[in-house]
mmCIF file with all atom_site columns, C-alpha atoms in Angstrom:
data_model
loop_
_atom_site.group_PDB
_atom_site.id
_atom_site.type_symbol
_atom_site.label_atom_id
_atom_site.label_alt_id
_atom_site.label_comp_id
_atom_site.label_asym_id
_atom_site.label_entity_id
_atom_site.label_seq_id
_atom_site.pdbx_PDB_ins_code
_atom_site.Cartn_x
_atom_site.Cartn_y
_atom_site.Cartn_z
_atom_site.occupancy
_atom_site.B_iso_or_equiv
_atom_site.pdbx_formal_charge
_atom_site.auth_seq_id
_atom_site.auth_comp_id
_atom_site.auth_asym_id
_atom_site.auth_atom_id
_atom_site.pdbx_PDB_model_num
ATOM 1   C CA . MET A 1 1   ? -11.794 57.682 -10.989 1.00 81.00 ? 30  MET A CA 1
ATOM 2   C CA . THR A 1 2   ? -14.862 55.727 -10.176 1.00 88.00 ? 31  THR A CA 1
ATOM 3   C CA . ILE A 1 3   ? -14.802 54.021 -13.681 1.00 91.00 ? 32  ILE A CA 1
ATOM 4   C CA . ILE A 1 4   ? -10.896 53.279 -13.208 1.00 91.00 ? 33  ILE A CA 1
ATOM 5   C CA . TYR A 1 5   ? -11.539 51.542 -9.841  1.00 92.00 ? 34  TYR A CA 1
ATOM 6   C CA . ILE A 1 6   ? -14.111 49.501 -11.106 1.00 92.00 ? 35  ILE A CA 1
ATOM 7   C CA . THR A 1 7   ? -12.297 48.211 -14.231 1.00 93.00 ? 36  THR A CA 1
ATOM 8   C CA . VAL A 1 8   ? -9.122  47.511 -12.260 1.00 93.00 ? 37  VAL A CA 1
ATOM 9   C CA . THR A 1 9   ? -11.003 45.323 -9.793  1.00 93.00 ? 38  THR A CA 1
ATOM 10  C CA . ILE A 1 10  ? -12.837 43.314 -12.453 1.00 93.00 ? 39  ILE A CA 1
ATOM 11  C CA . ALA A 1 11  ? -9.422  43.117 -14.298 1.00 95.00 ? 40  ALA A CA 1
ATOM 12  C CA . VAL A 1 12  ? -7.781  41.748 -11.220 1.00 94.00 ? 41  VAL A CA 1
ATOM 13  C CA . TYR A 1 13  ? -10.599 39.619 -10.479 1.00 91.00 ? 42  TYR A CA 1
ATOM 14  C CA . LEU A 1 14  ? -10.186 38.025 -13.922 1.00 93.00 ? 43  LEU A CA 1
ATOM 15  C CA . ILE A 1 15  ? -6.643  37.256 -13.779 1.00 94.00 ? 44  ILE A CA 1
ATOM 16  C CA . SER A 1 16  ? -6.999  35.828 -10.174 1.00 91.00 ? 45  SER A CA 1
ATOM 17  C CA . ARG A 1 17  ? -9.520  33.380 -11.881 1.00 86.00 ? 46  ARG A CA 1
ATOM 18  C CA . THR A 1 18  ? -7.052  32.529 -14.653 1.00 91.00 ? 47  THR A CA 1
ATOM 19  C CA . ILE A 1 19  ? -4.440  31.718 -12.144 1.00 90.00 ? 48  ILE A CA 1
ATOM 20  C CA . ALA A 1 20  ? -6.490  29.674 -10.113 1.00 84.00 ? 49  ALA A CA 1
ATOM 21  C CA . ILE A 1 21  ? -7.520  27.652 -13.356 1.00 84.00 ? 50  ILE A CA 1
ATOM 22  C CA . ARG A 1 22  ? -4.004  27.143 -14.190 1.00 87.00 ? 51  ARG A CA 1
ATOM 23  C CA . PHE A 1 23  ? -2.732  26.647 -10.755 1.00 85.00 ? 52  PHE A CA 1
ATOM 24  C CA . PRO A 1 24  ? -5.529  25.255 -8.206  1.00 78.00 ? 53  PRO A CA 1
ATOM 25  C CA . SER A 1 25  ? -4.765  25.585 -4.904  1.00 77.00 ? 54  SER A CA 1
ATOM 26  C CA . PRO A 1 26  ? -6.762  27.144 -1.699  1.00 73.00 ? 55  PRO A CA 1
ATOM 27  C CA . PHE A 1 27  ? -4.366  29.723 -1.817  1.00 78.00 ? 56  PHE A CA 1
ATOM 28  C CA . THR A 1 28  ? -5.262  30.830 -5.508  1.00 83.00 ? 57  THR A CA 1
ATOM 29  C CA . THR A 1 29  ? -8.953  31.053 -4.750  1.00 81.00 ? 58  THR A CA 1
ATOM 30  C CA . PRO A 1 30  ? -10.148 33.939 -6.868  1.00 84.00 ? 59  PRO A CA 1
ATOM 31  C CA . VAL A 1 31  ? -11.934 35.634 -4.097  1.00 80.00 ? 60  VAL A CA 1
ATOM 32  C CA . PHE A 1 32  ? -8.699  35.815 -1.582  1.00 83.00 ? 61  PHE A CA 1
ATOM 33  C CA . THR A 1 33  ? -6.143  36.356 -3.987  1.00 89.00 ? 62  THR A CA 1
ATOM 34  C CA . SER A 1 34  ? -8.122  39.280 -5.753  1.00 90.00 ? 63  SER A CA 1
ATOM 35  C CA . THR A 1 35  ? -8.814  40.658 -2.218  1.00 87.00 ? 64  THR A CA 1
ATOM 36  C CA . VAL A 1 36  ? -5.097  40.718 -1.166  1.00 89.00 ? 65  VAL A CA 1
ATOM 37  C CA . VAL A 1 37  ? -4.332  42.213 -4.503  1.00 93.00 ? 66  VAL A CA 1
ATOM 38  C CA . MET A 1 38  ? -6.667  45.111 -4.483  1.00 93.00 ? 67  MET A CA 1
ATOM 39  C CA . ILE A 1 39  ? -5.698  46.090 -0.983  1.00 91.00 ? 68  ILE A CA 1
ATOM 40  C CA . VAL A 1 40  ? -2.002  46.089 -1.891  1.00 94.00 ? 69  VAL A CA 1
ATOM 41  C CA . LEU A 1 41  ? -2.950  48.155 -4.900  1.00 93.00 ? 70  LEU A CA 1
ATOM 42  C CA . LEU A 1 42  ? -4.868  50.845 -3.147  1.00 93.00 ? 71  LEU A CA 1
ATOM 43  C CA . LEU A 1 43  ? -1.837  51.079 -0.541  1.00 93.00 ? 72  LEU A CA 1
ATOM 44  C CA . LEU A 1 44  ? 0.567   51.484 -3.090  1.00 93.00 ? 73  LEU A CA 1
ATOM 45  C CA . ALA A 1 45  ? -1.768  54.070 -5.063  1.00 91.00 ? 74  ALA A CA 1
ATOM 46  C CA . ASN A 1 46  ? -2.578  55.812 -1.773  1.00 92.00 ? 75  ASN A CA 1
ATOM 47  C CA . VAL A 1 47  ? -6.189  55.503 -2.347  1.00 89.00 ? 76  VAL A CA 1
ATOM 48  C CA . SER A 1 48  ? -8.356  55.794 0.652   1.00 89.00 ? 77  SER A CA 1
ATOM 49  C CA . TYR A 1 49  ? -11.489 53.565 1.607   1.00 82.00 ? 78  TYR A CA 1
ATOM 50  C CA . GLU A 1 50  ? -13.804 56.828 0.851   1.00 87.00 ? 79  GLU A CA 1
ATOM 51  C CA . GLN A 1 51  ? -12.230 57.340 -2.661  1.00 91.00 ? 80  GLN A CA 1
ATOM 52  C CA . TYR A 1 52  ? -12.993 53.648 -3.259  1.00 91.00 ? 81  TYR A CA 1
ATOM 53  C CA . THR A 1 53  ? -16.281 53.770 -1.593  1.00 87.00 ? 82  THR A CA 1
ATOM 54  C CA . PRO A 1 54  ? -18.188 55.126 -4.980  1.00 89.00 ? 83  PRO A CA 1
ATOM 55  C CA . ALA A 1 55  ? -16.658 52.097 -7.042  1.00 89.00 ? 84  ALA A CA 1
ATOM 56  C CA . LYS A 1 56  ? -17.637 49.698 -4.312  1.00 82.00 ? 85  LYS A CA 1
ATOM 57  C CA . ASP A 1 57  ? -21.140 50.989 -3.809  1.00 84.00 ? 86  ASP A CA 1
ATOM 58  C CA . ILE A 1 58  ? -21.960 50.551 -7.680  1.00 87.00 ? 87  ILE A CA 1
ATOM 59  C CA . MET A 1 59  ? -20.190 46.618 -7.581  1.00 83.00 ? 88  MET A CA 1
ATOM 60  C CA . THR A 1 60  ? -22.061 45.797 -4.325  1.00 75.00 ? 89  THR A CA 1
ATOM 61  C CA . PHE A 1 61  ? -25.582 46.935 -5.892  1.00 79.00 ? 90  PHE A CA 1
ATOM 62  C CA . LEU A 1 62  ? -25.192 44.565 -8.413  1.00 78.00 ? 91  LEU A CA 1
ATOM 63  C CA . LEU A 1 63  ? -24.542 41.577 -6.081  1.00 70.00 ? 92  LEU A CA 1
ATOM 64  C CA . GLY A 1 64  ? -28.303 41.868 -6.029  1.00 68.00 ? 93  GLY A CA 1
ATOM 65  C CA . PRO A 1 65  ? -28.648 40.931 -9.822  1.00 74.00 ? 94  PRO A CA 1
ATOM 66  C CA . ALA A 1 66  ? -25.895 38.198 -9.078  1.00 69.00 ? 95  ALA A CA 1
ATOM 67  C CA . THR A 1 67  ? -27.544 36.625 -6.177  1.00 67.00 ? 96  THR A CA 1
ATOM 68  C CA . VAL A 1 68  ? -30.694 36.234 -8.197  1.00 70.00 ? 97  VAL A CA 1
ATOM 69  C CA . ALA A 1 69  ? -28.425 34.633 -11.332 1.00 70.00 ? 98  ALA A CA 1
ATOM 70  C CA . LEU A 1 70  ? -28.091 31.995 -8.966  1.00 67.00 ? 99  LEU A CA 1
ATOM 71  C CA . ALA A 1 71  ? -31.413 30.706 -9.325  1.00 69.00 ? 100 ALA A CA 1
ATOM 72  C CA . VAL A 1 72  ? -30.338 29.488 -12.892 1.00 73.00 ? 101 VAL A CA 1
ATOM 73  C CA . PRO A 1 73  ? -28.423 26.474 -11.650 1.00 71.00 ? 102 PRO A CA 1
ATOM 74  C CA . LEU A 1 74  ? -31.135 26.160 -8.872  1.00 69.00 ? 103 LEU A CA 1
ATOM 75  C CA . TYR A 1 75  ? -33.647 25.825 -11.078 1.00 72.00 ? 104 TYR A CA 1
ATOM 76  C CA . HIS A 1 76  ? -31.755 23.579 -13.692 1.00 74.00 ? 105 HIS A CA 1
ATOM 77  C CA . ASN A 1 77  ? -30.871 21.232 -10.444 1.00 73.00 ? 106 ASN A CA 1
ATOM 78  C CA . TRP A 1 78  ? -34.200 21.478 -8.848  1.00 78.00 ? 107 TRP A CA 1
ATOM 79  C CA . GLY A 1 79  ? -34.697 17.633 -9.087  1.00 78.00 ? 108 GLY A CA 1
ATOM 80  C CA . VAL A 1 80  ? -31.724 16.682 -6.939  1.00 76.00 ? 109 VAL A CA 1
ATOM 81  C CA . LEU A 1 81  ? -32.859 19.506 -4.396  1.00 77.00 ? 110 LEU A CA 1
ATOM 82  C CA . ARG A 1 82  ? -36.366 17.905 -4.293  1.00 81.00 ? 111 ARG A CA 1
ATOM 83  C CA . ASP A 1 83  ? -35.290 14.525 -3.669  1.00 84.00 ? 112 ASP A CA 1
ATOM 84  C CA . LEU A 1 84  ? -32.929 14.923 -0.778  1.00 86.00 ? 113 LEU A CA 1
ATOM 85  C CA . LEU A 1 85  ? -34.966 17.798 0.576   1.00 84.00 ? 114 LEU A CA 1
ATOM 86  C CA . VAL A 1 86  ? -35.566 16.520 4.063   1.00 90.00 ? 115 VAL A CA 1
ATOM 87  C CA . PRO A 1 87  ? -31.717 15.195 5.174   1.00 90.00 ? 116 PRO A CA 1
ATOM 88  C CA . ALA A 1 88  ? -30.813 18.493 3.619   1.00 89.00 ? 117 ALA A CA 1
ATOM 89  C CA . ALA A 1 89  ? -32.843 20.407 5.699   1.00 91.00 ? 118 ALA A CA 1
ATOM 90  C CA . VAL A 1 90  ? -31.769 18.460 8.724   1.00 92.00 ? 119 VAL A CA 1
ATOM 91  C CA . GLY A 1 91  ? -28.178 18.843 8.098   1.00 90.00 ? 120 GLY A CA 1
ATOM 92  C CA . LEU A 1 92  ? -28.543 22.495 7.391   1.00 90.00 ? 121 LEU A CA 1
ATOM 93  C CA . ILE A 1 93  ? -30.399 23.524 10.575  1.00 92.00 ? 122 ILE A CA 1
ATOM 94  C CA . VAL A 1 94  ? -27.973 21.387 12.800  1.00 93.00 ? 123 VAL A CA 1
ATOM 95  C CA . GLY A 1 95  ? -25.007 23.005 10.933  1.00 90.00 ? 124 GLY A CA 1
ATOM 96  C CA . THR A 1 96  ? -26.555 26.542 11.611  1.00 92.00 ? 125 THR A CA 1
ATOM 97  C CA . PHE A 1 97  ? -26.948 25.817 15.213  1.00 94.00 ? 126 PHE A CA 1
ATOM 98  C CA . SER A 1 98  ? -23.287 24.380 15.277  1.00 92.00 ? 127 SER A CA 1
ATOM 99  C CA . THR A 1 99  ? -21.928 27.243 13.522  1.00 91.00 ? 128 THR A CA 1
ATOM 100 C CA . ILE A 1 100 ? -23.549 30.018 15.935  1.00 93.00 ? 129 ILE A CA 1
ATOM 101 C CA . ALA A 1 101 ? -22.690 27.899 19.038  1.00 93.00 ? 130 ALA A CA 1
ATOM 102 C CA . SER A 1 102 ? -18.915 27.286 18.239  1.00 92.00 ? 131 SER A CA 1
ATOM 103 C CA . ALA A 1 103 ? -18.498 30.659 17.398  1.00 92.00 ? 132 ALA A CA 1
ATOM 104 C CA . VAL A 1 104 ? -19.746 32.213 20.626  1.00 92.00 ? 133 VAL A CA 1
ATOM 105 C CA . TRP A 1 105 ? -18.066 29.541 22.776  1.00 93.00 ? 134 TRP A CA 1
ATOM 106 C CA . ILE A 1 106 ? -14.805 30.012 21.026  1.00 92.00 ? 135 ILE A CA 1
ATOM 107 C CA . ALA A 1 107 ? -14.995 33.771 21.888  1.00 91.00 ? 136 ALA A CA 1
ATOM 108 C CA . SER A 1 108 ? -15.860 33.291 25.346  1.00 91.00 ? 137 SER A CA 1
ATOM 109 C CA . ILE A 1 109 ? -12.887 30.827 25.646  1.00 92.00 ? 138 ILE A CA 1
ATOM 110 C CA . PHE A 1 110 ? -10.580 33.796 24.893  1.00 91.00 ? 139 PHE A CA 1
ATOM 111 C CA . ASP A 1 111 ? -12.773 35.964 27.491  1.00 90.00 ? 140 ASP A CA 1
ATOM 112 C CA . LEU A 1 112 ? -13.659 38.334 24.239  1.00 89.00 ? 141 LEU A CA 1
ATOM 113 C CA . SER A 1 113 ? -16.257 40.956 25.081  1.00 90.00 ? 142 SER A CA 1
ATOM 114 C CA . GLU A 1 114 ? -20.035 40.258 24.849  1.00 90.00 ? 143 GLU A CA 1
ATOM 115 C CA . THR A 1 115 ? -20.331 42.341 21.774  1.00 91.00 ? 144 THR A CA 1
ATOM 116 C CA . ILE A 1 116 ? -17.637 40.403 20.175  1.00 91.00 ? 145 ILE A CA 1
ATOM 117 C CA . GLN A 1 117 ? -19.328 37.095 21.136  1.00 91.00 ? 146 GLN A CA 1
ATOM 118 C CA . ALA A 1 118 ? -22.887 38.327 20.012  1.00 92.00 ? 147 ALA A CA 1
ATOM 119 C CA . THR A 1 119 ? -21.266 39.666 16.569  1.00 93.00 ? 148 THR A CA 1
ATOM 120 C CA . SER A 1 120 ? -19.279 36.359 15.689  1.00 92.00 ? 149 SER A CA 1
ATOM 121 C CA . ALA A 1 121 ? -22.785 34.448 16.118  1.00 91.00 ? 150 ALA A CA 1
ATOM 122 C CA . VAL A 1 122 ? -23.856 35.947 13.159  1.00 91.00 ? 151 VAL A CA 1
ATOM 123 C CA . LYS A 1 123 ? -20.579 35.324 10.890  1.00 89.00 ? 152 LYS A CA 1
ATOM 124 C CA . ALA A 1 124 ? -21.864 32.688 8.497   1.00 86.00 ? 153 ALA A CA 1
ATOM 125 C CA . VAL A 1 125 ? -24.848 34.678 6.876   1.00 86.00 ? 154 VAL A CA 1
ATOM 126 C CA . THR A 1 126 ? -25.070 37.023 4.365   1.00 81.00 ? 155 THR A CA 1
ATOM 127 C CA . THR A 1 127 ? -24.069 40.633 5.236   1.00 80.00 ? 156 THR A CA 1
ATOM 128 C CA . PRO A 1 128 ? -27.642 42.389 5.232   1.00 80.00 ? 157 PRO A CA 1
ATOM 129 C CA . VAL A 1 129 ? -29.067 39.546 7.570   1.00 84.00 ? 158 VAL A CA 1
ATOM 130 C CA . ALA A 1 130 ? -25.746 39.887 9.855   1.00 87.00 ? 159 ALA A CA 1
ATOM 131 C CA . ILE A 1 131 ? -26.242 43.213 10.506  1.00 86.00 ? 160 ILE A CA 1
ATOM 132 C CA . GLU A 1 132 ? -29.606 43.104 11.492  1.00 86.00 ? 161 GLU A CA 1
ATOM 133 C CA . ALA A 1 133 ? -29.181 40.139 13.419  1.00 89.00 ? 162 ALA A CA 1
ATOM 134 C CA . ALA A 1 134 ? -26.294 41.298 15.329  1.00 90.00 ? 163 ALA A CA 1
ATOM 135 C CA . LEU A 1 135 ? -28.431 44.352 16.193  1.00 89.00 ? 164 LEU A CA 1
ATOM 136 C CA . ILE A 1 136 ? -31.048 42.435 17.814  1.00 90.00 ? 165 ILE A CA 1
ATOM 137 C CA . ILE A 1 137 ? -28.805 40.510 20.132  1.00 91.00 ? 166 ILE A CA 1
ATOM 138 C CA . GLY A 1 138 ? -26.574 43.246 20.911  1.00 90.00 ? 167 GLY A CA 1
ATOM 139 C CA . GLY A 1 139 ? -23.672 42.787 18.365  1.00 90.00 ? 168 GLY A CA 1
ATOM 140 C CA . ASP A 1 140 ? -21.854 45.409 16.604  1.00 90.00 ? 169 ASP A CA 1
ATOM 141 C CA . PRO A 1 141 ? -22.827 45.745 12.780  1.00 87.00 ? 170 PRO A CA 1
ATOM 142 C CA . ALA A 1 142 ? -19.580 47.201 11.178  1.00 82.00 ? 171 ALA A CA 1
ATOM 143 C CA . LEU A 1 143 ? -17.850 44.094 13.079  1.00 88.00 ? 172 LEU A CA 1
ATOM 144 C CA . ALA A 1 144 ? -20.303 41.916 11.941  1.00 88.00 ? 173 ALA A CA 1
ATOM 145 C CA . ALA A 1 145 ? -19.616 42.778 8.226   1.00 83.00 ? 174 ALA A CA 1
ATOM 146 C CA . ALA A 1 146 ? -16.034 42.378 8.790   1.00 85.00 ? 175 ALA A CA 1
ATOM 147 C CA . PHE A 1 147 ? -16.821 38.942 10.283  1.00 89.00 ? 176 PHE A CA 1
ATOM 148 C CA . VAL A 1 148 ? -18.849 37.714 7.423   1.00 88.00 ? 177 VAL A CA 1
ATOM 149 C CA . MET A 1 149 ? -16.089 38.754 5.087   1.00 84.00 ? 178 MET A CA 1
ATOM 150 C CA . VAL A 1 150 ? -13.529 36.743 7.121   1.00 87.00 ? 179 VAL A CA 1
ATOM 151 C CA . ALA A 1 151 ? -15.758 34.011 7.289   1.00 88.00 ? 180 ALA A CA 1
ATOM 152 C CA . GLY A 1 152 ? -16.602 34.034 3.650   1.00 87.00 ? 181 GLY A CA 1
ATOM 153 C CA . ILE A 1 153 ? -13.084 34.067 2.773   1.00 85.00 ? 182 ILE A CA 1
ATOM 154 C CA . PHE A 1 154 ? -11.900 31.437 4.819   1.00 86.00 ? 183 PHE A CA 1
ATOM 155 C CA . GLY A 1 155 ? -14.667 29.452 3.596   1.00 86.00 ? 184 GLY A CA 1
ATOM 156 C CA . ALA A 1 156 ? -13.820 29.718 0.038   1.00 84.00 ? 185 ALA A CA 1
ATOM 157 C CA . VAL A 1 157 ? -10.220 29.040 0.660   1.00 83.00 ? 186 VAL A CA 1
ATOM 158 C CA . PHE A 1 158 ? -10.221 26.485 2.803   1.00 87.00 ? 187 PHE A CA 1
ATOM 159 C CA . GLY A 1 159 ? -13.970 24.959 2.863   1.00 87.00 ? 188 GLY A CA 1
ATOM 160 C CA . PRO A 1 160 ? -13.168 22.914 -0.497  1.00 87.00 ? 189 PRO A CA 1
ATOM 161 C CA . LEU A 1 161 ? -10.017 21.712 0.943   1.00 86.00 ? 190 LEU A CA 1
ATOM 162 C CA . PHE A 1 162 ? -11.344 20.560 4.326   1.00 88.00 ? 191 PHE A CA 1
ATOM 163 C CA . LEU A 1 163 ? -14.165 18.497 2.369   1.00 89.00 ? 192 LEU A CA 1
ATOM 164 C CA . THR A 1 164 ? -11.747 16.945 0.168   1.00 89.00 ? 193 THR A CA 1
ATOM 165 C CA . ILE A 1 165 ? -9.263  15.863 3.109   1.00 90.00 ? 194 ILE A CA 1
ATOM 166 C CA . MET A 1 166 ? -12.345 14.674 4.983   1.00 90.00 ? 195 MET A CA 1
ATOM 167 C CA . LYS A 1 167 ? -13.109 12.562 1.802   1.00 90.00 ? 196 LYS A CA 1
ATOM 168 C CA . VAL A 1 168 ? -16.628 14.395 0.989   1.00 89.00 ? 197 VAL A CA 1
ATOM 169 C CA . GLU A 1 169 ? -16.877 14.073 -2.579  1.00 89.00 ? 198 GLU A CA 1
ATOM 170 C CA . ASP A 1 170 ? -20.420 14.010 -3.347  1.00 90.00 ? 199 ASP A CA 1
ATOM 171 C CA . PRO A 1 171 ? -21.286 17.422 -5.011  1.00 90.00 ? 200 PRO A CA 1
ATOM 172 C CA . PHE A 1 172 ? -24.655 17.927 -3.278  1.00 91.00 ? 201 PHE A CA 1
ATOM 173 C CA . SER A 1 173 ? -22.810 17.632 0.180   1.00 90.00 ? 202 SER A CA 1
ATOM 174 C CA . ARG A 1 174 ? -20.039 19.644 -0.946  1.00 92.00 ? 203 ARG A CA 1
ATOM 175 C CA . GLY A 1 175 ? -22.389 22.472 -1.868  1.00 90.00 ? 204 GLY A CA 1
ATOM 176 C CA . LEU A 1 176 ? -24.567 22.174 1.165   1.00 91.00 ? 205 LEU A CA 1
ATOM 177 C CA . GLY A 1 177 ? -21.448 22.379 3.655   1.00 90.00 ? 206 GLY A CA 1
ATOM 178 C CA . ILE A 1 178 ? -19.886 25.225 1.906   1.00 90.00 ? 207 ILE A CA 1
ATOM 179 C CA . GLY A 1 179 ? -23.064 27.301 1.344   1.00 88.00 ? 208 GLY A CA 1
ATOM 180 C CA . THR A 1 180 ? -24.294 26.921 5.221   1.00 89.00 ? 209 THR A CA 1
ATOM 181 C CA . VAL A 1 181 ? -20.822 28.517 6.655   1.00 88.00 ? 210 VAL A CA 1
ATOM 182 C CA . SER A 1 182 ? -19.490 30.856 4.075   1.00 87.00 ? 211 SER A CA 1
ATOM 183 C CA . HIS A 1 183 ? -22.688 32.590 2.241   1.00 81.00 ? 212 HIS A CA 1
ATOM 184 C CA . GLY A 1 184 ? -22.001 34.078 -0.986  1.00 79.00 ? 213 GLY A CA 1
ATOM 185 C CA . ILE A 1 185 ? -18.479 34.058 -0.957  1.00 81.00 ? 214 ILE A CA 1
ATOM 186 C CA . GLY A 1 186 ? -18.169 30.697 -0.377  1.00 83.00 ? 215 GLY A CA 1
ATOM 187 C CA . THR A 1 187 ? -21.153 30.067 -3.086  1.00 83.00 ? 216 THR A CA 1
ATOM 188 C CA . SER A 1 188 ? -18.757 31.942 -5.717  1.00 79.00 ? 217 SER A CA 1
ATOM 189 C CA . GLN A 1 189 ? -16.473 29.173 -5.206  1.00 81.00 ? 218 GLN A CA 1
ATOM 190 C CA . ALA A 1 190 ? -18.691 26.180 -4.993  1.00 84.00 ? 219 ALA A CA 1
ATOM 191 C CA . VAL A 1 191 ? -20.289 27.638 -8.333  1.00 81.00 ? 220 VAL A CA 1
ATOM 192 C CA . LEU A 1 192 ? -16.640 27.021 -9.671  1.00 81.00 ? 221 LEU A CA 1
ATOM 193 C CA . GLU A 1 193 ? -16.493 23.116 -8.595  1.00 84.00 ? 222 GLU A CA 1
ATOM 194 C CA . GLY A 1 194 ? -19.906 22.232 -10.862 1.00 85.00 ? 223 GLY A CA 1
ATOM 195 C CA . PRO A 1 195 ? -23.747 23.272 -11.514 1.00 84.00 ? 224 PRO A CA 1
ATOM 196 C CA . VAL A 1 196 ? -24.677 21.109 -8.590  1.00 86.00 ? 225 VAL A CA 1
ATOM 197 C CA . GLN A 1 197 ? -22.233 22.349 -6.013  1.00 87.00 ? 226 GLN A CA 1
ATOM 198 C CA . GLY A 1 198 ? -23.553 26.218 -6.939  1.00 85.00 ? 227 GLY A CA 1
ATOM 199 C CA . ALA A 1 199 ? -27.283 25.320 -6.943  1.00 84.00 ? 228 ALA A CA 1
ATOM 200 C CA . VAL A 1 200 ? -27.187 23.696 -3.533  1.00 88.00 ? 229 VAL A CA 1
ATOM 201 C CA . SER A 1 201 ? -24.925 26.148 -1.960  1.00 88.00 ? 230 SER A CA 1
ATOM 202 C CA . SER A 1 202 ? -26.940 28.948 -3.209  1.00 84.00 ? 231 SER A CA 1
ATOM 203 C CA . ALA A 1 203 ? -30.123 27.378 -1.540  1.00 86.00 ? 232 ALA A CA 1
ATOM 204 C CA . ALA A 1 204 ? -28.294 26.498 1.634   1.00 89.00 ? 233 ALA A CA 1
ATOM 205 C CA . MET A 1 205 ? -26.915 30.247 1.940   1.00 88.00 ? 234 MET A CA 1
ATOM 206 C CA . GLY A 1 206 ? -30.610 31.534 1.756   1.00 84.00 ? 235 GLY A CA 1
ATOM 207 C CA . PHE A 1 207 ? -32.052 28.934 3.946   1.00 87.00 ? 236 PHE A CA 1
ATOM 208 C CA . ALA A 1 208 ? -29.297 29.648 6.468   1.00 90.00 ? 237 ALA A CA 1
ATOM 209 C CA . ALA A 1 209 ? -29.763 33.088 6.573   1.00 88.00 ? 238 ALA A CA 1
ATOM 210 C CA . ILE A 1 210 ? -33.572 32.165 7.452   1.00 88.00 ? 239 ILE A CA 1
ATOM 211 C CA . VAL A 1 211 ? -32.688 29.743 9.869   1.00 91.00 ? 240 VAL A CA 1
ATOM 212 C CA . THR A 1 212 ? -30.315 32.086 11.997  1.00 92.00 ? 241 THR A CA 1
ATOM 213 C CA . SER A 1 213 ? -32.738 34.705 11.896  1.00 89.00 ? 242 SER A CA 1
ATOM 214 C CA . VAL A 1 214 ? -35.574 32.589 13.396  1.00 90.00 ? 243 VAL A CA 1
ATOM 215 C CA . ILE A 1 215 ? -33.517 31.104 16.402  1.00 92.00 ? 244 ILE A CA 1
ATOM 216 C CA . LEU A 1 216 ? -30.950 33.476 16.917  1.00 91.00 ? 245 LEU A CA 1
ATOM 217 C CA . PRO A 1 217 ? -32.716 35.944 19.088  1.00 89.00 ? 246 PRO A CA 1
ATOM 218 C CA . TRP A 1 218 ? -33.452 33.044 21.316  1.00 91.00 ? 247 TRP A CA 1
ATOM 219 C CA . PHE A 1 219 ? -30.754 30.558 21.089  1.00 93.00 ? 248 PHE A CA 1
ATOM 220 C CA . PHE A 1 220 ? -27.954 33.278 21.595  1.00 91.00 ? 249 PHE A CA 1
ATOM 221 C CA . PRO A 1 221 ? -29.228 33.857 25.438  1.00 90.00 ? 250 PRO A CA 1
ATOM 222 C CA . LEU A 1 222 ? -29.080 30.032 25.898  1.00 88.00 ? 251 LEU A CA 1
ATOM 223 C CA . ILE A 1 223 ? -25.473 29.425 24.893  1.00 86.00 ? 252 ILE A CA 1
ATOM 224 C CA . ASN A 1 224 ? -24.050 32.686 26.230  1.00 74.00 ? 253 ASN A CA 1
#
């Protein structure tokens, strides 16, 4: 059954990509539509999370090589990254601080628990980093993974639309913004926009994870 689950997941994603190409819209973003369709299919087929887990584990393992593959557009666009390295680094650092602060403050405004506030602070980085960082500041690792998924999907769906509304059309800027706040899921959408967006987004995703890991242990107590 594991092979069947993997095959169905891949087929759903490929169909979602085809739909996204023919009917471009924030709500036809492949990551969003394929996730929704898979949830519905698994519920209709009465497939439990435990049954789907072996297939999920195999596909999750393949995220490693897929992430490394992002180095290819990064290499081909290294000249652009090198020329804009300083302003990009400044923007990314400011964006990382802002993302953490806004998440914690919004959670506190709604009077959410300390655990949720701590967990929300790591929503913008990739899952392995988010889980470890959440543990350091008293967050919930399982909840951190869920927050990361939600943030990534929202970033992939609405990030490009928001940038377009704000008239941010420069490929470098778009990739930097998406990668900083929506990690790998957003990067997968940035890659579809173009090679520069994908390269910059992948670099921003990695750098944002490093910056978050360094600043979070002392920055979170300051804003909490």
